[in-house]
Amino acid sequence: MSKGKEKVSSKQFRWLPPMHETMLRILAQEAHKGNKPSSTFKAGSFALIAKEITAQFGVECHPSYVENRMRTLRTMWSTIQTIRKKSGFGWDDNLKMITCDPKTYQEEVMAHRKHAEFLNKKIDMYDELAIVVGKDTATGGFSKSYVDLEHEPHNADESAEYVADNVEEDVVEKGKNTVESSTTGSGISKSRKRKHSVSNADESVPTDLSDQLKKIAVALKEINRGPVDYTALYNEVMTMMADGYSKDMLATAFDHLCENEKIARGFLAKNARLRKMWLDSFLFSQL
């Protein structure tokens, strides 16, 4: 055993959130390399993770610990998929979040208290989890490498630029295809030209959608530019007194938002329905 490394048994080993993230990122990369031939990984992948965690966190990690952790991840994935299939629950693919109304939330948590961690809040590293223990095998056009995951946009401002850039490329590509069709179709019959004009009219629909996506991207940039306006945040929170919440309840929620800038930005970006869902979830967690 290397000097300075804390020795713990499998039962004593505690998986901290940064360790959990490191494991998922490396396994997503291993899957991309083809080291997940079936529903599990090759032994070398577990050894790689154990070595990395030992080096990063100064606690001795064995491959067997990683293998045991995989069972936990499979249970987590199974729970998420089971909840998603239940009546009354929705799925926000942008936020990677299971959504439900306050009544459904309370009923589910009363029956399965541990399910609260998956409801009305973002499921961190959901895409990586899907690759590691879901049916995704990270092959072909849907694959993501460790490098891809590291360079994906990590905040709403970067995401907005990413959406806008891809929208513009899509519009340019559609325009290019239209020009090519018109220049190579001189020998086409009049009936086929009429069909082509109808096709051009249909292409205007994605263009309109692209314009809407650009507007959303601009709105996201505005929300995330500069410091949070806490006066405006306070006013937005207190307007929810009209929904029947007491001032004391809202003051508690406001204090929590002030301590968590990312959550505060997310609250301001939500519409009235999602704000109520978040507030109900938060207040219930304080009971």
Tab-separated table of C-alpha atoms in Angstrom:
chain	number	residue	atom	x	y	z
A	1	MET	CA	0.000	0.000	0.000
A	2	SER	CA	1.303	3.451	-0.958
A	3	LYS	CA	2.293	5.727	1.898
A	4	GLY	CA	-0.250	8.422	2.668
A	5	LYS	CA	-3.218	6.465	1.285
A	6	GLU	CA	-6.059	5.789	3.718
A	7	LYS	CA	-6.965	2.096	3.831
A	8	VAL	CA	-10.644	1.260	4.152
A	9	SER	CA	-12.745	-1.852	3.626
A	10	SER	CA	-15.443	-2.202	0.972
A	11	LYS	CA	-18.194	-1.599	3.546
A	12	GLN	CA	-16.435	1.490	4.923
A	13	PHE	CA	-15.651	3.010	1.530
A	14	ARG	CA	-17.811	6.102	0.996
A	15	TRP	CA	-18.499	7.313	-2.526
A	16	LEU	CA	-18.366	11.105	-2.431
A	17	PRO	CA	-20.111	13.072	-5.220
A	18	PRO	CA	-16.793	13.944	-6.969
A	19	MET	CA	-15.845	10.249	-6.948
A	20	HIS	CA	-19.246	9.369	-8.402
A	21	GLU	CA	-18.752	11.919	-11.204
A	22	THR	CA	-15.217	10.694	-11.934
A	23	MET	CA	-16.440	7.114	-12.209
A	24	LEU	CA	-19.271	7.984	-14.604
A	25	ARG	CA	-17.080	10.149	-16.831
A	26	ILE	CA	-14.370	7.508	-17.160
A	27	LEU	CA	-16.884	4.713	-17.805
A	28	ALA	CA	-18.590	6.803	-20.490
A	29	GLN	CA	-15.199	7.114	-22.170
A	30	GLU	CA	-14.530	3.397	-21.757
A	31	ALA	CA	-17.875	2.587	-23.383
A	32	HIS	CA	-16.946	4.817	-26.307
A	33	LYS	CA	-13.697	2.891	-26.694
A	34	GLY	CA	-15.615	-0.370	-26.950
A	35	ASN	CA	-14.810	-1.628	-23.450
A	36	LYS	CA	-18.477	-2.293	-22.709
A	37	PRO	CA	-19.093	-5.290	-24.973
A	38	SER	CA	-22.401	-6.185	-23.318
A	39	SER	CA	-24.232	-4.948	-20.240
A	40	THR	CA	-21.054	-4.665	-18.199
A	41	PHE	CA	-17.505	-3.393	-18.578
A	42	LYS	CA	-14.201	-5.172	-18.915
A	43	ALA	CA	-12.206	-5.674	-15.704
A	44	GLY	CA	-9.560	-3.226	-16.935
A	45	SER	CA	-12.101	-0.397	-16.859
A	46	PHE	CA	-12.798	-0.947	-13.153
A	47	ALA	CA	-9.055	-1.093	-12.438
A	48	LEU	CA	-8.578	2.217	-14.271
A	49	ILE	CA	-11.239	3.924	-12.152
A	50	ALA	CA	-9.840	2.495	-8.900
A	51	LYS	CA	-6.397	3.815	-9.799
A	52	GLU	CA	-7.740	7.271	-10.701
A	53	ILE	CA	-9.813	7.618	-7.531
A	54	THR	CA	-6.889	6.481	-5.370
A	55	ALA	CA	-4.651	9.095	-7.002
A	56	GLN	CA	-7.182	11.957	-6.889
A	57	PHE	CA	-8.723	11.515	-3.453
A	58	GLY	CA	-5.948	9.928	-1.385
A	59	VAL	CA	-8.015	6.925	-0.298
A	60	GLU	CA	-7.277	3.417	-1.462
A	61	CYS	CA	-9.902	2.180	-3.900
A	62	HIS	CA	-10.010	-1.368	-5.226
A	63	PRO	CA	-11.632	-2.530	-8.486
A	64	SER	CA	-14.062	-4.589	-6.401
A	65	TYR	CA	-15.346	-1.338	-4.838
A	66	VAL	CA	-16.073	-0.005	-8.317
A	67	GLU	CA	-17.871	-3.212	-9.257
A	68	ASN	CA	-20.019	-2.931	-6.121
A	69	ARG	CA	-20.779	0.678	-6.990
A	70	MET	CA	-22.069	-0.458	-10.386
A	71	ARG	CA	-24.851	-2.330	-8.580
A	72	THR	CA	-25.866	0.912	-6.883
A	73	LEU	CA	-25.891	2.725	-10.233
A	74	ARG	CA	-28.071	0.030	-11.798
A	75	THR	CA	-30.532	0.323	-8.911
A	76	MET	CA	-30.559	4.108	-9.320
A	77	TRP	CA	-31.208	3.808	-13.066
A	78	SER	CA	-33.981	1.256	-12.524
A	79	THR	CA	-35.678	3.557	-9.994
A	80	ILE	CA	-35.545	6.524	-12.369
A	81	GLN	CA	-37.042	4.539	-15.248
A	82	THR	CA	-39.754	3.059	-13.011
A	83	ILE	CA	-40.851	6.514	-11.839
A	84	ARG	CA	-40.858	7.879	-15.390
A	85	LYS	CA	-43.284	5.151	-16.493
A	86	LYS	CA	-45.765	5.908	-13.711
A	87	SER	CA	-48.930	7.868	-14.374
A	88	GLY	CA	-48.756	11.502	-13.300
A	89	PHE	CA	-45.050	11.984	-13.987
A	90	GLY	CA	-43.494	13.922	-16.860
A	91	TRP	CA	-39.976	14.249	-18.225
A	92	ASP	CA	-38.069	17.445	-19.073
A	93	ASP	CA	-35.359	16.286	-21.456
A	94	ASN	CA	-33.603	19.665	-21.439
A	95	LEU	CA	-33.203	19.723	-17.665
A	96	LYS	CA	-33.007	15.902	-17.321
A	97	MET	CA	-35.684	16.105	-14.667
A	98	ILE	CA	-38.745	14.056	-13.681
A	99	THR	CA	-41.624	16.482	-13.196
A	100	CYS	CA	-44.852	16.151	-11.234
A	101	ASP	CA	-47.421	18.303	-9.454
A	102	PRO	CA	-47.323	18.823	-5.650
A	103	LYS	CA	-50.024	16.241	-4.951
A	104	THR	CA	-48.299	13.524	-6.987
A	105	TYR	CA	-44.960	14.457	-5.379
A	106	GLN	CA	-46.308	14.081	-1.843
A	107	GLU	CA	-48.035	10.770	-2.625
A	108	GLU	CA	-44.869	9.324	-4.186
A	109	VAL	CA	-42.582	10.484	-1.381
A	110	MET	CA	-44.966	9.187	1.279
A	111	ALA	CA	-44.842	5.761	-0.374
A	112	HIS	CA	-41.142	5.864	-1.341
A	113	ARG	CA	-39.257	8.506	0.637
A	114	LYS	CA	-35.959	7.916	-1.191
A	115	HIS	CA	-37.606	8.802	-4.514
A	116	ALA	CA	-37.624	12.481	-3.484
A	117	GLU	CA	-34.055	12.923	-4.764
A	118	PHE	CA	-35.248	12.211	-8.319
A	119	LEU	CA	-38.355	14.435	-8.403
A	120	ASN	CA	-38.577	18.023	-9.684
A	121	LYS	CA	-34.801	18.431	-9.657
A	122	LYS	CA	-32.094	17.894	-12.259
A	123	ILE	CA	-30.593	14.408	-12.331
A	124	ASP	CA	-26.869	15.096	-12.505
A	125	MET	CA	-24.911	13.334	-15.251
A	126	TYR	CA	-28.034	11.618	-16.592
A	127	ASP	CA	-26.542	11.153	-20.077
A	128	GLU	CA	-23.428	9.473	-18.702
A	129	LEU	CA	-25.585	7.282	-16.463
A	130	ALA	CA	-27.597	6.213	-19.518
A	131	ILE	CA	-24.410	5.140	-21.293
A	132	VAL	CA	-22.953	3.346	-18.272
A	133	VAL	CA	-25.968	1.367	-16.998
A	134	GLY	CA	-28.723	2.064	-19.530
A	135	LYS	CA	-29.218	0.626	-22.994
A	136	ASP	CA	-27.021	3.268	-24.668
A	137	THR	CA	-23.745	1.705	-25.776
A	138	ALA	CA	-22.035	4.880	-27.025
A	139	THR	CA	-21.678	3.625	-30.593
A	140	GLY	CA	-22.327	5.260	-33.947
A	141	GLY	CA	-23.781	8.739	-34.293
A	142	PHE	CA	-25.175	8.786	-30.756
A	143	SER	CA	-21.870	8.148	-28.992
A	144	LYS	CA	-20.117	10.561	-26.648
A	145	SER	CA	-16.490	10.300	-25.679
A	146	TYR	CA	-14.960	11.477	-22.392
A	147	VAL	CA	-13.497	14.406	-24.350
A	148	ASP	CA	-16.933	15.296	-25.774
A	149	LEU	CA	-18.458	15.274	-22.296
A	150	GLU	CA	-15.701	17.474	-20.920
A	151	HIS	CA	-16.226	20.075	-23.677
A	152	GLU	CA	-20.019	20.218	-23.685
A	153	PRO	CA	-21.527	23.582	-22.591
A	154	HIS	CA	-21.765	23.609	-18.777
A	155	ASN	CA	-23.838	26.744	-18.251
A	156	ALA	CA	-26.892	28.324	-19.819
A	157	ASP	CA	-24.857	31.089	-21.514
A	158	GLU	CA	-22.663	28.569	-23.346
A	159	SER	CA	-25.714	26.442	-24.121
A	160	ALA	CA	-27.437	29.445	-25.668
A	161	GLU	CA	-24.474	30.086	-27.963
A	162	TYR	CA	-24.372	26.371	-28.835
A	163	VAL	CA	-28.074	26.371	-29.789
A	164	ALA	CA	-27.746	29.563	-31.839
A	165	ASP	CA	-24.675	28.324	-33.721
A	166	ASN	CA	-26.332	25.039	-34.632
A	167	VAL	CA	-29.535	26.772	-35.686
A	168	GLU	CA	-27.580	29.041	-38.029
A	169	GLU	CA	-25.700	26.087	-39.524
A	170	ASP	CA	-28.999	24.272	-40.090
A	171	VAL	CA	-30.500	27.266	-41.897
A	172	VAL	CA	-27.405	27.671	-44.096
A	173	GLU	CA	-27.428	23.961	-44.952
A	174	LYS	CA	-31.118	24.047	-45.891
A	175	GLY	CA	-30.490	27.081	-48.075
A	176	LYS	CA	-27.599	25.312	-49.787
A	177	ASN	CA	-29.762	22.276	-50.504
A	178	THR	CA	-32.488	24.466	-51.981
A	179	VAL	CA	-30.019	26.165	-54.346
A	180	GLU	CA	-28.536	22.836	-55.428
A	181	SER	CA	-32.009	21.459	-56.127
A	182	SER	CA	-32.924	24.446	-58.320
A	183	THR	CA	-29.668	24.414	-60.325
A	184	THR	CA	-29.705	20.671	-61.033
A	185	GLY	CA	-33.399	20.389	-61.818
A	186	SER	CA	-33.535	22.227	-65.195
A	187	GLY	CA	-34.563	19.031	-66.977
A	188	ILE	CA	-37.308	18.094	-64.539
A	189	SER	CA	-40.907	18.073	-65.723
A	190	LYS	CA	-43.333	20.854	-64.728
A	191	SER	CA	-45.227	18.523	-62.421
A	192	ARG	CA	-42.040	17.720	-60.475
A	193	LYS	CA	-41.216	21.438	-60.288
A	194	ARG	CA	-44.629	22.044	-58.731
A	195	LYS	CA	-43.850	19.386	-56.109
A	196	HIS	CA	-40.505	21.075	-55.512
A	197	SER	CA	-42.213	24.415	-54.843
A	198	VAL	CA	-44.449	22.749	-52.271
A	199	SER	CA	-41.339	21.253	-50.655
A	200	ASN	CA	-39.763	24.714	-50.444
A	201	ALA	CA	-42.880	25.972	-48.675
A	202	ASP	CA	-42.579	23.129	-46.149
A	203	GLU	CA	-38.962	24.082	-45.467
A	204	SER	CA	-40.149	27.420	-44.099
A	205	VAL	CA	-41.538	25.608	-41.049
A	206	PRO	CA	-38.099	24.550	-39.695
A	207	THR	CA	-36.836	28.057	-40.441
A	208	ASP	CA	-39.595	29.548	-38.276
A	209	LEU	CA	-38.671	27.090	-35.544
A	210	SER	CA	-35.040	28.158	-35.883
A	211	ASP	CA	-36.043	31.788	-35.320
A	212	GLN	CA	-37.866	30.760	-32.137
A	213	LEU	CA	-34.810	28.857	-30.895
A	214	LYS	CA	-32.664	31.939	-31.501
A	215	LYS	CA	-35.052	34.027	-29.391
A	216	ILE	CA	-34.816	31.458	-26.581
A	217	ALA	CA	-31.024	31.532	-26.836
A	218	VAL	CA	-30.983	35.327	-26.534
A	219	ALA	CA	-33.296	35.155	-23.504
A	220	LEU	CA	-31.008	32.642	-21.800
A	221	LYS	CA	-28.022	34.924	-22.373
A	222	GLU	CA	-29.849	37.854	-20.804
A	223	ILE	CA	-30.793	35.821	-17.736
A	224	ASN	CA	-27.215	34.693	-17.127
A	225	ARG	CA	-25.449	37.983	-17.853
A	226	GLY	CA	-24.005	39.755	-14.822
A	227	PRO	CA	-24.824	39.222	-11.128
A	228	VAL	CA	-28.232	38.101	-9.892
A	229	ASP	CA	-30.569	41.019	-9.169
A	230	TYR	CA	-31.622	39.989	-5.658
A	231	THR	CA	-34.152	42.818	-5.375
A	232	ALA	CA	-35.906	41.528	-8.481
A	233	LEU	CA	-35.586	37.966	-7.157
A	234	TYR	CA	-37.214	38.984	-3.859
A	235	ASN	CA	-40.085	40.676	-5.696
A	236	GLU	CA	-40.620	37.605	-7.905
A	237	VAL	CA	-40.671	35.287	-4.892
A	238	MET	CA	-43.071	37.481	-2.946
A	239	THR	CA	-45.545	37.679	-5.838
A	240	MET	CA	-46.299	34.032	-5.007
A	241	MET	CA	-48.231	35.185	-1.937
A	242	ALA	CA	-51.085	35.464	-4.419
A	243	ASP	CA	-50.920	31.664	-4.783
A	244	GLY	CA	-51.593	31.160	-1.074
A	245	TYR	CA	-48.055	30.912	0.308
A	246	SER	CA	-47.308	32.736	3.561
A	247	LYS	CA	-44.695	35.477	3.731
A	248	ASP	CA	-42.621	33.421	6.181
A	249	MET	CA	-42.555	30.459	3.794
A	250	LEU	CA	-41.489	32.664	0.909
A	251	ALA	CA	-38.831	34.391	3.024
A	252	THR	CA	-37.318	30.977	3.815
A	253	ALA	CA	-37.296	30.102	0.109
A	254	PHE	CA	-35.732	33.460	-0.745
A	255	ASP	CA	-32.926	32.926	1.785
A	256	HIS	CA	-32.231	29.522	0.215
A	257	LEU	CA	-32.084	31.043	-3.273
A	258	CYS	CA	-29.675	33.749	-2.074
A	259	GLU	CA	-27.311	31.043	-0.833
A	260	ASN	CA	-27.446	29.164	-4.168
A	261	GLU	CA	-26.852	31.406	-7.174
A	262	LYS	CA	-27.402	28.672	-9.771
A	263	ILE	CA	-30.747	27.713	-8.225
A	264	ALA	CA	-31.695	31.402	-8.090
A	265	ARG	CA	-30.973	31.819	-11.816
A	266	GLY	CA	-32.966	28.690	-12.535
A	267	PHE	CA	-35.906	30.023	-10.491
A	268	LEU	CA	-35.929	33.282	-12.458
A	269	ALA	CA	-35.862	31.355	-15.741
A	270	LYS	CA	-38.873	29.184	-14.809
A	271	ASN	CA	-42.461	29.999	-15.673
A	272	ALA	CA	-45.132	30.322	-12.968
A	273	ARG	CA	-46.079	26.621	-13.036
A	274	LEU	CA	-42.485	25.400	-12.652
A	275	ARG	CA	-41.819	27.949	-9.902
A	276	LYS	CA	-44.745	26.558	-7.920
A	277	MET	CA	-43.496	23.009	-8.457
A	278	TRP	CA	-40.029	23.985	-7.216
A	279	LEU	CA	-41.403	25.866	-4.210
A	280	ASP	CA	-43.669	22.981	-3.170
A	281	SER	CA	-40.756	20.572	-3.447
A	282	PHE	CA	-38.481	22.857	-1.419
A	283	LEU	CA	-41.035	23.507	1.319
A	284	PHE	CA	-41.821	19.804	1.609
A	285	SER	CA	-38.103	19.057	2.050
A	286	GLN	CA	-38.032	21.477	5.011
A	287	LEU	CA	-40.655	19.531	6.955
